[in-house]
């Protein structure tokens, strides 16, 4: 099954998030596992525990493309677990994190960096945090453009990450618009959008000009598409008819074995026959 390239004429491209999929094997073996399952592209949040040369070798040996990495964040549970981009008192730390992310992106020939926004601490008004985020994204986008990298911004639902700065697609789009240019786009994670707002098809249509990357998981439970409430055949058909040409990141917790759970890729991506739905 060719999971990573356009699936059987679907016109859609899926990449495996190795931070979530193929957890049955150690990280360095997930590249071969993804390729064996048919993926040709991968993404993961944190490459920073590994030397770029090792990552490059694992990608090359498995014949994979690096599609996206995240900017570095602090330890889980720390004030910077969501990043430093909106924190006025951490501008030096933020700029160092962007430089590191871009170094890795260039080494891995990775076109996208997800710039985490961060969580404003108590006492920092959200509008001040937003203003700092816009200024930092603008600075980072200028630097990223010189490296041939595009930044993407992702809204995260407030149940999973309480207080995170970007909670709605409209907020992400507002920052992209405020920075302007082509150096920044939206990462529309359909799991977070469904958890926070719903109305997936209309938001895909509204923000399509700004969407540079999509991620998928079902709701509730963040498992494979088809395990929850989202009508994936309709959503993937909407992505196709809207002309979405980016990758779709599979960022979910497999209900069972990763490879055994990939049947949804063909089940939901065949072009729809609307003759039955006039
Ligand atoms: O949490 C998510 O949905 C993300 O995509 C973040 O980048 C963490 O992986
Ligand atoms: Mg995501």
CSV table of N, CA, C and O in Angstrom, one decimal, residues 61-179:
chain,number,residue,atom,x,y,z
A,61,UNK,N,18.7,6.2,4.3
A,61,UNK,CA,18.6,4.7,4.2
A,61,UNK,C,17.2,4.2,4.0
A,61,UNK,O,17.0,3.2,3.4
A,62,UNK,N,16.2,5.0,4.5
A,62,UNK,CA,14.8,4.5,4.4
A,62,UNK,C,14.1,5.2,3.2
A,62,UNK,O,13.0,4.9,2.9
A,63,UNK,N,14.9,6.0,2.5
A,63,UNK,CA,14.3,6.7,1.3
A,63,UNK,C,13.1,7.6,1.6
A,63,UNK,O,12.1,7.7,0.9
A,64,UNK,N,13.3,8.3,2.7
A,64,UNK,CA,12.2,9.2,3.2
A,64,UNK,C,12.6,10.7,3.1
A,64,UNK,O,13.7,11.1,3.2
A,65,UNK,N,11.6,11.5,3.0
A,65,UNK,CA,11.7,13.0,3.1
A,65,UNK,C,11.3,13.5,4.5
A,65,UNK,O,10.4,12.9,5.1
A,66,UNK,N,12.1,14.5,5.0
A,66,UNK,CA,11.7,15.1,6.2
A,66,UNK,C,10.7,16.2,5.9
A,66,UNK,O,11.1,17.1,5.1
A,67,UNK,N,9.5,16.2,6.4
A,67,UNK,CA,8.5,17.1,6.0
A,67,UNK,C,8.3,18.3,6.9
A,67,UNK,O,8.1,19.5,6.5
A,68,UNK,N,8.5,18.0,8.2
A,68,UNK,CA,8.3,19.1,9.3
A,68,UNK,C,9.0,18.7,10.6
A,68,UNK,O,9.1,17.5,10.9
A,69,UNK,N,9.5,19.7,11.2
A,69,UNK,CA,10.0,19.5,12.6
A,69,UNK,C,9.4,20.6,13.4
A,69,UNK,O,9.0,21.7,12.9
A,70,UNK,N,9.4,20.5,14.8
A,70,UNK,CA,8.9,21.5,15.6
A,70,UNK,C,10.1,22.3,16.1
A,70,UNK,O,11.2,21.8,16.2
A,71,UNK,N,9.9,23.6,16.5
A,71,UNK,CA,10.9,24.3,17.2
A,71,UNK,C,11.1,23.7,18.6
A,71,UNK,O,10.2,23.1,19.2
A,72,UNK,N,12.3,23.9,19.2
A,72,UNK,CA,12.5,23.3,20.5
A,72,UNK,C,11.6,23.9,21.6
A,72,UNK,O,11.2,25.0,21.5
A,73,UNK,N,11.2,23.0,22.6
A,73,UNK,CA,10.4,23.5,23.7
A,73,UNK,C,11.1,23.0,25.0
A,73,UNK,O,12.0,22.2,25.0
A,74,UNK,N,10.6,23.5,26.1
A,74,UNK,CA,11.2,23.1,27.4
A,74,UNK,C,10.7,21.8,27.9
A,74,UNK,O,9.8,21.2,27.2
A,75,UNK,N,11.1,21.3,29.0
A,75,UNK,CA,10.7,20.0,29.6
A,75,UNK,C,9.2,20.0,29.9
A,75,UNK,O,8.6,21.1,30.2
A,76,UNK,N,8.6,18.9,29.7
A,76,UNK,CA,7.1,18.7,30.0
A,76,UNK,C,6.9,19.2,31.5
A,76,UNK,O,7.6,19.0,32.4
A,77,UNK,N,5.8,20.0,31.6
A,77,UNK,CA,5.4,20.5,32.9
A,77,UNK,C,6.1,21.8,33.3
A,77,UNK,O,5.8,22.5,34.3
A,78,UNK,N,7.1,22.2,32.4
A,78,UNK,CA,7.9,23.5,32.7
A,78,UNK,C,7.1,24.7,32.1
A,78,UNK,O,6.2,24.5,31.3
A,79,UNK,N,7.6,25.9,32.5
A,79,UNK,CA,6.9,27.1,32.0
A,79,UNK,C,7.1,27.3,30.5
A,79,UNK,O,6.4,28.0,29.8
A,80,UNK,N,8.1,26.5,29.9
A,80,UNK,CA,8.3,26.6,28.5
A,80,UNK,C,8.0,25.3,27.7
A,80,UNK,O,8.5,25.1,26.6
A,81,UNK,N,7.1,24.5,28.3
A,81,UNK,CA,6.8,23.2,27.6
A,81,UNK,C,6.2,23.5,26.2
A,81,UNK,O,6.2,22.6,25.4
A,82,UNK,N,5.5,24.7,26.1
A,82,UNK,CA,4.9,25.0,24.8
A,82,UNK,C,5.7,25.9,24.0
A,82,UNK,O,5.2,26.4,22.9
A,83,UNK,N,6.9,26.2,24.4
A,83,UNK,CA,7.8,27.1,23.6
A,83,UNK,C,7.9,28.4,24.3
A,83,UNK,O,7.4,28.7,25.4
A,84,UNK,N,8.7,29.3,23.7
A,84,UNK,CA,9.0,30.6,24.4
A,84,UNK,C,8.6,31.8,23.5
A,84,UNK,O,8.9,32.9,23.8
A,85,UNK,N,7.9,31.6,22.4
A,85,UNK,CA,7.7,32.6,21.4
A,85,UNK,C,6.9,33.7,21.9
A,85,UNK,O,6.9,34.8,21.3
A,86,UNK,N,6.0,33.5,22.9
A,86,UNK,CA,5.2,34.6,23.3
A,86,UNK,C,5.6,35.3,24.6
A,86,UNK,O,4.9,36.0,25.2
A,87,UNK,N,6.8,34.9,25.1
A,87,UNK,CA,7.3,35.3,26.4
A,87,UNK,C,8.3,36.5,26.3
A,87,UNK,O,9.4,36.3,25.8
A,88,UNK,N,7.9,37.7,26.7
A,88,UNK,CA,8.8,38.9,26.5
A,88,UNK,C,10.1,38.8,27.3
A,88,UNK,O,11.1,39.4,26.9
A,89,UNK,N,10.1,37.9,28.3
A,89,UNK,CA,11.4,37.9,29.1
A,89,UNK,C,12.3,36.7,28.7
A,89,UNK,O,13.2,36.4,29.4
A,90,UNK,N,12.0,36.1,27.5
A,90,UNK,CA,12.8,35.0,27.0
A,90,UNK,C,13.2,35.2,25.6
A,90,UNK,O,13.3,34.2,24.8
A,91,UNK,N,13.4,36.4,25.1
A,91,UNK,CA,13.6,36.6,23.7
A,91,UNK,C,14.9,36.0,23.2
A,91,UNK,O,15.0,35.4,22.2
A,92,UNK,N,16.0,36.1,24.1
A,92,UNK,CA,17.2,35.5,23.7
A,92,UNK,C,17.1,34.0,23.6
A,92,UNK,O,17.6,33.4,22.6
A,93,UNK,N,16.4,33.4,24.5
A,93,UNK,CA,16.2,31.9,24.5
A,93,UNK,C,15.3,31.5,23.2
A,93,UNK,O,15.6,30.5,22.5
A,94,UNK,N,14.4,32.4,22.9
A,94,UNK,CA,13.5,32.1,21.8
A,94,UNK,C,14.4,32.1,20.5
A,94,UNK,O,14.3,31.2,19.7
A,95,UNK,N,15.2,33.2,20.4
A,95,UNK,CA,16.0,33.3,19.1
A,95,UNK,C,17.0,32.2,19.0
A,95,UNK,O,17.2,31.6,17.9
A,96,UNK,N,17.6,31.7,20.1
A,96,UNK,CA,18.5,30.6,20.1
A,96,UNK,C,17.7,29.3,19.6
A,96,UNK,O,18.2,28.5,18.8
A,97,UNK,N,16.4,29.2,20.1
A,97,UNK,CA,15.7,28.0,19.7
A,97,UNK,C,15.3,28.0,18.2
A,97,UNK,O,15.3,27.0,17.5
A,98,UNK,N,15.1,29.2,17.6
A,98,UNK,CA,14.8,29.3,16.2
A,98,UNK,C,16.0,29.0,15.4
A,98,UNK,O,16.0,28.2,14.4
A,99,UNK,N,17.2,29.5,15.8
A,99,UNK,CA,18.4,29.2,15.1
A,99,UNK,C,18.7,27.7,15.1
A,99,UNK,O,19.0,27.1,14.1
A,100,UNK,N,18.4,27.0,16.2
A,100,UNK,CA,18.6,25.6,16.3
A,100,UNK,C,17.7,24.8,15.4
A,100,UNK,O,18.1,23.9,14.6
A,101,UNK,N,16.4,25.2,15.4
A,101,UNK,CA,15.4,24.6,14.6
A,101,UNK,C,15.8,24.7,13.1
A,101,UNK,O,15.7,23.8,12.3
A,102,UNK,N,16.2,25.9,12.7
A,102,UNK,CA,16.6,26.2,11.3
A,102,UNK,C,17.8,25.4,10.9
A,102,UNK,O,17.9,24.9,9.8
A,103,UNK,N,18.8,25.3,11.8
A,103,UNK,CA,20.0,24.5,11.6
A,103,UNK,C,19.6,23.0,11.2
A,103,UNK,O,20.1,22.4,10.3
A,104,UNK,N,18.7,22.5,12.1
A,104,UNK,CA,18.2,21.1,11.8
A,104,UNK,C,17.4,21.0,10.5
A,104,UNK,O,17.6,20.1,9.7
A,105,UNK,N,16.6,22.0,10.3
A,105,UNK,CA,15.7,22.0,9.1
A,105,UNK,C,16.6,22.0,7.8
A,105,UNK,O,16.4,21.2,6.9
A,106,UNK,N,17.7,22.8,7.8
A,106,UNK,CA,18.6,22.8,6.7
A,106,UNK,C,19.3,21.5,6.5
A,106,UNK,O,19.4,21.0,5.4
A,107,UNK,N,19.8,21.0,7.7
A,107,UNK,CA,20.5,19.7,7.6
A,107,UNK,C,19.7,18.6,7.1
A,107,UNK,O,20.2,17.7,6.4
A,108,UNK,N,18.4,18.6,7.4
A,108,UNK,CA,17.5,17.5,7.0
A,108,UNK,C,16.7,17.8,5.7
A,108,UNK,O,15.8,17.1,5.4
A,109,UNK,N,17.0,19.0,5.1
A,109,UNK,CA,16.3,19.4,3.9
A,109,UNK,C,14.8,19.4,4.2
A,109,UNK,O,14.0,18.9,3.4
A,110,UNK,N,14.4,20.0,5.3
A,110,UNK,CA,13.0,20.0,5.8
A,110,UNK,C,12.4,21.4,5.5
A,110,UNK,O,12.9,22.4,6.0
A,111,UNK,N,11.3,21.4,4.8
A,111,UNK,CA,10.8,22.7,4.3
A,111,UNK,C,10.0,23.4,5.4
A,111,UNK,O,9.7,24.6,5.2
A,112,UNK,N,9.5,22.7,6.4
A,112,UNK,CA,8.6,23.4,7.4
A,112,UNK,C,9.1,23.3,8.8
A,112,UNK,O,9.6,22.2,9.2
A,113,UNK,N,9.0,24.3,9.6
A,113,UNK,CA,9.2,24.3,11.0
A,113,UNK,C,8.0,24.8,11.7
A,113,UNK,O,7.5,25.9,11.4
A,114,UNK,N,7.5,24.0,12.6
A,114,UNK,CA,6.3,24.4,13.4
A,114,UNK,C,6.8,25.2,14.6
A,114,UNK,O,7.5,24.7,15.4
A,115,UNK,N,6.5,26.5,14.6
A,115,UNK,CA,7.0,27.4,15.6
A,115,UNK,C,6.0,27.4,16.8
A,115,UNK,O,5.0,28.0,16.7
A,116,UNK,N,6.4,26.7,17.8
A,116,UNK,CA,5.5,26.6,19.0
A,116,UNK,C,5.3,28.0,19.6
A,116,UNK,O,6.2,28.8,19.6
A,117,UNK,N,4.1,28.3,20.1
A,117,UNK,CA,3.7,29.7,20.5
A,117,UNK,C,4.1,29.9,22.0
A,117,UNK,O,4.5,31.0,22.4
A,118,UNK,N,3.8,28.9,22.8
A,118,UNK,CA,4.1,29.1,24.3
A,118,UNK,C,2.8,29.4,25.0
A,118,UNK,O,1.7,29.6,24.5
A,119,UNK,N,2.9,29.4,26.3
A,119,UNK,CA,1.8,29.6,27.2
A,119,UNK,C,2.1,30.8,28.1
A,119,UNK,O,3.0,30.8,28.9
A,120,UNK,N,1.3,31.9,28.0
A,120,UNK,CA,1.5,33.1,28.8
A,120,UNK,C,1.4,32.7,30.3
A,120,UNK,O,0.4,32.1,30.6
A,121,UNK,N,2.3,33.1,31.1
A,121,UNK,CA,2.2,32.9,32.6
A,121,UNK,C,1.1,33.8,33.2
A,121,UNK,O,0.7,34.8,32.5
A,122,UNK,N,0.7,33.5,34.3
A,122,UNK,CA,-0.2,34.4,35.1
A,122,UNK,C,0.5,35.7,35.2
A,122,UNK,O,1.7,35.8,35.4
A,123,UNK,N,-0.3,36.8,35.0
A,123,UNK,CA,0.4,38.1,35.1
A,123,UNK,C,0.8,38.7,33.7
A,123,UNK,O,1.0,39.9,33.6
A,124,UNK,N,0.9,37.8,32.7
A,124,UNK,CA,1.2,38.4,31.4
A,124,UNK,C,-0.1,38.4,30.6
A,124,UNK,O,-0.7,37.4,30.2
A,125,UNK,N,-0.7,39.6,30.3
A,125,UNK,CA,-2.0,39.7,29.6
A,125,UNK,C,-1.8,39.0,28.2
A,125,UNK,O,-0.8,39.1,27.6
A,126,UNK,N,-2.9,38.4,27.8
A,126,UNK,CA,-2.8,37.6,26.5
A,126,UNK,C,-2.6,38.5,25.3
A,126,UNK,O,-1.9,38.1,24.4
A,127,UNK,N,-3.1,39.8,25.4
A,127,UNK,CA,-2.8,40.6,24.3
A,127,UNK,C,-1.3,41.0,24.2
A,127,UNK,O,-0.7,41.2,23.1
A,128,UNK,N,-0.7,41.1,25.4
A,128,UNK,CA,0.8,41.4,25.4
A,128,UNK,C,1.5,40.2,24.8
A,128,UNK,O,2.5,40.3,24.1
A,129,UNK,N,1.1,39.0,25.2
A,129,UNK,CA,1.7,37.8,24.7
A,129,UNK,C,1.5,37.6,23.2
A,129,UNK,O,2.5,37.3,22.5
A,130,UNK,N,0.4,38.0,22.7
A,130,UNK,CA,0.1,37.9,21.3
A,130,UNK,C,1.1,38.9,20.6
A,130,UNK,O,1.7,38.6,19.5
A,131,UNK,N,1.2,40.1,21.1
A,131,UNK,CA,2.0,41.1,20.5
A,131,UNK,C,3.5,40.6,20.4
A,131,UNK,O,4.2,40.8,19.4
A,132,UNK,N,3.9,40.0,21.5
A,132,UNK,CA,5.3,39.5,21.5
A,132,UNK,C,5.4,38.3,20.5
A,132,UNK,O,6.4,38.2,19.8
A,133,UNK,N,4.4,37.5,20.4
A,133,UNK,CA,4.4,36.4,19.5
A,133,UNK,C,4.5,36.9,18.0
A,133,UNK,O,5.4,36.4,17.2
A,134,UNK,N,3.7,37.9,17.7
A,134,UNK,CA,3.7,38.4,16.3
A,134,UNK,C,5.1,39.0,16.0
A,134,UNK,O,5.7,38.7,15.0
A,135,UNK,N,5.7,39.7,17.0
A,135,UNK,CA,7.0,40.3,16.7
A,135,UNK,C,8.1,39.2,16.6
A,135,UNK,O,8.9,39.2,15.7
A,136,UNK,N,8.0,38.1,17.4
A,136,UNK,CA,8.9,37.0,17.3
A,136,UNK,C,8.8,36.2,16.0
A,136,UNK,O,9.8,35.8,15.4
A,137,UNK,N,7.5,36.0,15.7
A,137,UNK,CA,7.3,35.2,14.4
A,137,UNK,C,7.8,36.0,13.2
A,137,UNK,O,8.4,35.5,12.3
A,138,UNK,N,7.6,37.3,13.3
A,138,UNK,CA,8.1,38.2,12.2
A,138,UNK,C,9.6,38.1,12.1
A,138,UNK,O,10.2,37.8,11.0
A,139,UNK,N,10.3,38.1,13.2
A,139,UNK,CA,11.8,38.0,13.2
A,139,UNK,C,12.2,36.6,12.7
A,139,UNK,O,13.1,36.5,11.9
A,140,UNK,N,11.5,35.6,13.2
A,140,UNK,CA,11.9,34.2,12.8
A,140,UNK,C,11.6,33.9,11.4
A,140,UNK,O,12.4,33.3,10.7
A,141,UNK,N,10.5,34.5,10.8
A,141,UNK,CA,10.2,34.3,9.4
A,141,UNK,C,11.2,34.9,8.5
A,141,UNK,O,11.6,34.3,7.5
A,142,UNK,N,11.7,36.0,8.9
A,142,UNK,CA,12.7,36.7,8.0
A,142,UNK,C,14.0,35.8,8.0
A,142,UNK,O,14.6,35.6,7.0
A,143,UNK,N,14.4,35.3,9.2
A,143,UNK,CA,15.5,34.4,9.3
A,143,UNK,C,15.3,33.1,8.5
A,143,UNK,O,16.1,32.6,7.8
A,144,UNK,N,14.1,32.5,8.7
A,144,UNK,CA,13.7,31.2,8.1
A,144,UNK,C,13.8,31.4,6.6
A,144,UNK,O,14.3,30.5,5.9
A,145,UNK,N,13.3,32.5,6.1
A,145,UNK,CA,13.2,32.7,4.6
A,145,UNK,C,14.6,32.6,4.0
A,145,UNK,O,14.8,32.1,2.9
A,146,UNK,N,15.6,33.1,4.7
A,146,UNK,CA,17.0,33.1,4.2
A,146,UNK,C,17.5,31.7,4.1
A,146,UNK,O,18.4,31.4,3.4
A,147,UNK,N,16.9,30.8,4.9
A,147,UNK,CA,17.3,29.4,4.9
A,147,UNK,C,16.4,28.5,4.0
A,147,UNK,O,16.5,27.3,4.0
A,148,UNK,N,15.5,29.2,3.4
A,148,UNK,CA,14.5,28.4,2.5
A,148,UNK,C,13.5,27.6,3.3
A,148,UNK,O,13.0,26.5,2.8
A,149,UNK,N,13.2,28.0,4.5
A,149,UNK,CA,12.3,27.3,5.4
A,149,UNK,C,11.1,28.1,5.6
A,149,UNK,O,11.2,29.4,5.7
A,150,UNK,N,9.9,27.5,5.7
A,150,UNK,CA,8.6,28.2,6.0
A,150,UNK,C,8.2,27.8,7.4
A,150,UNK,O,8.2,26.6,7.8
A,151,UNK,N,7.8,28.8,8.1
A,151,UNK,CA,7.2,28.6,9.5
A,151,UNK,C,5.8,28.2,9.4
A,151,UNK,O,5.1,28.8,8.5
A,152,UNK,N,5.3,27.4,10.3
A,152,UNK,CA,3.8,27.1,10.4
A,152,UNK,C,3.4,27.3,11.8
A,152,UNK,O,4.2,27.0,12.8
A,153,UNK,N,2.2,27.7,12.0
A,153,UNK,CA,1.7,28.0,13.3
A,153,UNK,C,0.4,27.2,13.6
A,153,UNK,O,-0.4,27.0,12.7
A,154,UNK,N,0.3,26.6,14.8
A,154,UNK,CA,-0.7,25.6,15.0
A,154,UNK,C,-1.5,25.9,16.3
A,154,UNK,O,-0.9,26.2,17.4
A,155,UNK,N,-2.8,26.0,16.1
A,155,UNK,CA,-3.7,26.2,17.3
A,155,UNK,C,-3.8,24.8,18.0
A,155,UNK,O,-4.0,23.8,17.3
A,156,UNK,N,-3.7,24.8,19.3
A,156,UNK,CA,-3.8,23.6,20.1
A,156,UNK,C,-5.0,23.7,21.0
A,156,UNK,O,-5.2,24.8,21.6
A,157,UNK,N,-5.8,22.7,21.1
A,157,UNK,CA,-7.1,22.8,22.0
A,157,UNK,C,-6.7,23.0,23.4
A,157,UNK,O,-5.8,22.4,23.9
A,158,UNK,N,-7.6,23.8,24.1
A,158,UNK,CA,-7.3,24.2,25.5
A,158,UNK,C,-7.5,23.1,26.5
A,158,UNK,O,-7.2,23.2,27.7
A,159,UNK,N,-8.2,22.0,26.1
A,159,UNK,CA,-8.4,20.9,27.0
A,159,UNK,C,-7.0,20.1,27.2
A,159,UNK,O,-6.6,19.7,28.2
A,160,UNK,N,-6.4,19.9,26.0
A,160,UNK,CA,-5.1,19.2,26.1
A,160,UNK,C,-4.0,20.0,26.6
A,160,UNK,O,-3.0,19.5,27.2
A,161,UNK,N,-4.0,21.3,26.3
A,161,UNK,CA,-2.9,22.2,26.7
A,161,UNK,C,-3.5,23.5,27.2
A,161,UNK,O,-3.5,24.5,26.5
A,162,UNK,N,-4.0,23.5,28.4
A,162,UNK,CA,-4.7,24.7,29.0
A,162,UNK,C,-3.8,25.9,28.9
A,162,UNK,O,-2.6,25.9,29.3
A,163,UNK,N,-4.3,27.1,28.4
A,163,UNK,CA,-3.6,28.3,28.5
A,163,UNK,C,-2.7,28.6,27.3
A,163,UNK,O,-2.2,29.7,27.2
A,164,UNK,N,-2.4,27.6,26.5
A,164,UNK,CA,-1.6,27.8,25.3
A,164,UNK,C,-2.0,29.0,24.5
A,164,UNK,O,-3.2,29.2,24.4
A,165,UNK,N,-1.1,29.7,23.9
A,165,UNK,CA,-1.5,31.0,23.3
A,165,UNK,C,-2.5,30.8,22.2
A,165,UNK,O,-3.5,31.5,22.1
A,166,UNK,N,-2.1,29.9,21.2
A,166,UNK,CA,-3.0,29.8,20.1
A,166,UNK,C,-4.0,28.7,20.3
A,166,UNK,O,-3.6,27.5,20.4
A,167,UNK,N,-5.3,29.1,20.4
A,167,UNK,CA,-6.3,28.1,20.7
A,167,UNK,C,-7.3,27.9,19.6
A,167,UNK,O,-8.1,26.9,19.6
A,168,UNK,N,-7.4,28.9,18.7
A,168,UNK,CA,-8.3,28.8,17.6
A,168,UNK,C,-7.6,29.0,16.2
A,168,UNK,O,-6.6,29.6,16.2
A,169,UNK,N,-8.3,28.5,15.2
A,169,UNK,CA,-7.7,28.7,13.8
A,169,UNK,C,-7.7,30.2,13.5
A,169,UNK,O,-6.8,30.6,12.8
A,170,UNK,N,-8.7,30.9,14.0
A,170,UNK,CA,-8.8,32.3,13.7
A,170,UNK,C,-7.6,33.0,14.3
A,170,UNK,O,-7.0,34.0,13.7
A,171,UNK,N,-7.1,32.6,15.5
A,171,UNK,CA,-6.0,33.3,16.1
A,171,UNK,C,-4.7,33.0,15.3
A,171,UNK,O,-3.9,33.9,15.0
A,172,UNK,N,-4.6,31.7,14.8
A,172,UNK,CA,-3.4,31.4,14.0
A,172,UNK,C,-3.4,32.2,12.7
A,172,UNK,O,-2.4,32.8,12.3
A,173,UNK,N,-4.6,32.3,12.1
A,173,UNK,CA,-4.7,33.1,10.8
A,173,UNK,C,-4.4,34.5,11.1
A,173,UNK,O,-3.7,35.2,10.2
A,174,UNK,N,-4.8,35.1,12.2
A,174,UNK,CA,-4.5,36.5,12.5
A,174,UNK,C,-3.0,36.8,12.6
A,174,UNK,O,-2.5,37.8,12.1
A,175,UNK,N,-2.3,35.8,13.2
A,175,UNK,CA,-0.8,36.0,13.3
A,175,UNK,C,-0.2,35.9,11.9
A,175,UNK,O,0.7,36.7,11.6
A,176,UNK,N,-0.6,35.0,11.2
A,176,UNK,CA,-0.1,34.8,9.8
A,176,UNK,C,-0.3,36.1,9.0
A,176,UNK,O,0.6,36.6,8.3
A,177,UNK,N,-1.5,36.6,9.1
A,177,UNK,CA,-1.9,37.9,8.4
A,177,UNK,C,-1.1,39.1,8.9
A,177,UNK,O,-0.6,39.9,8.1
A,178,UNK,N,-0.9,39.1,10.2
A,178,UNK,CA,-0.1,40.3,10.8
A,178,UNK,C,1.3,40.3,10.4
A,178,UNK,O,1.9,41.3,10.1
A,179,UNK,N,1.9,39.1,10.2
A,179,UNK,CA,3.3,39.0,9.8
A,179,UNK,C,3.4,39.2,8.3
A,179,UNK,O,4.3,39.9,7.8
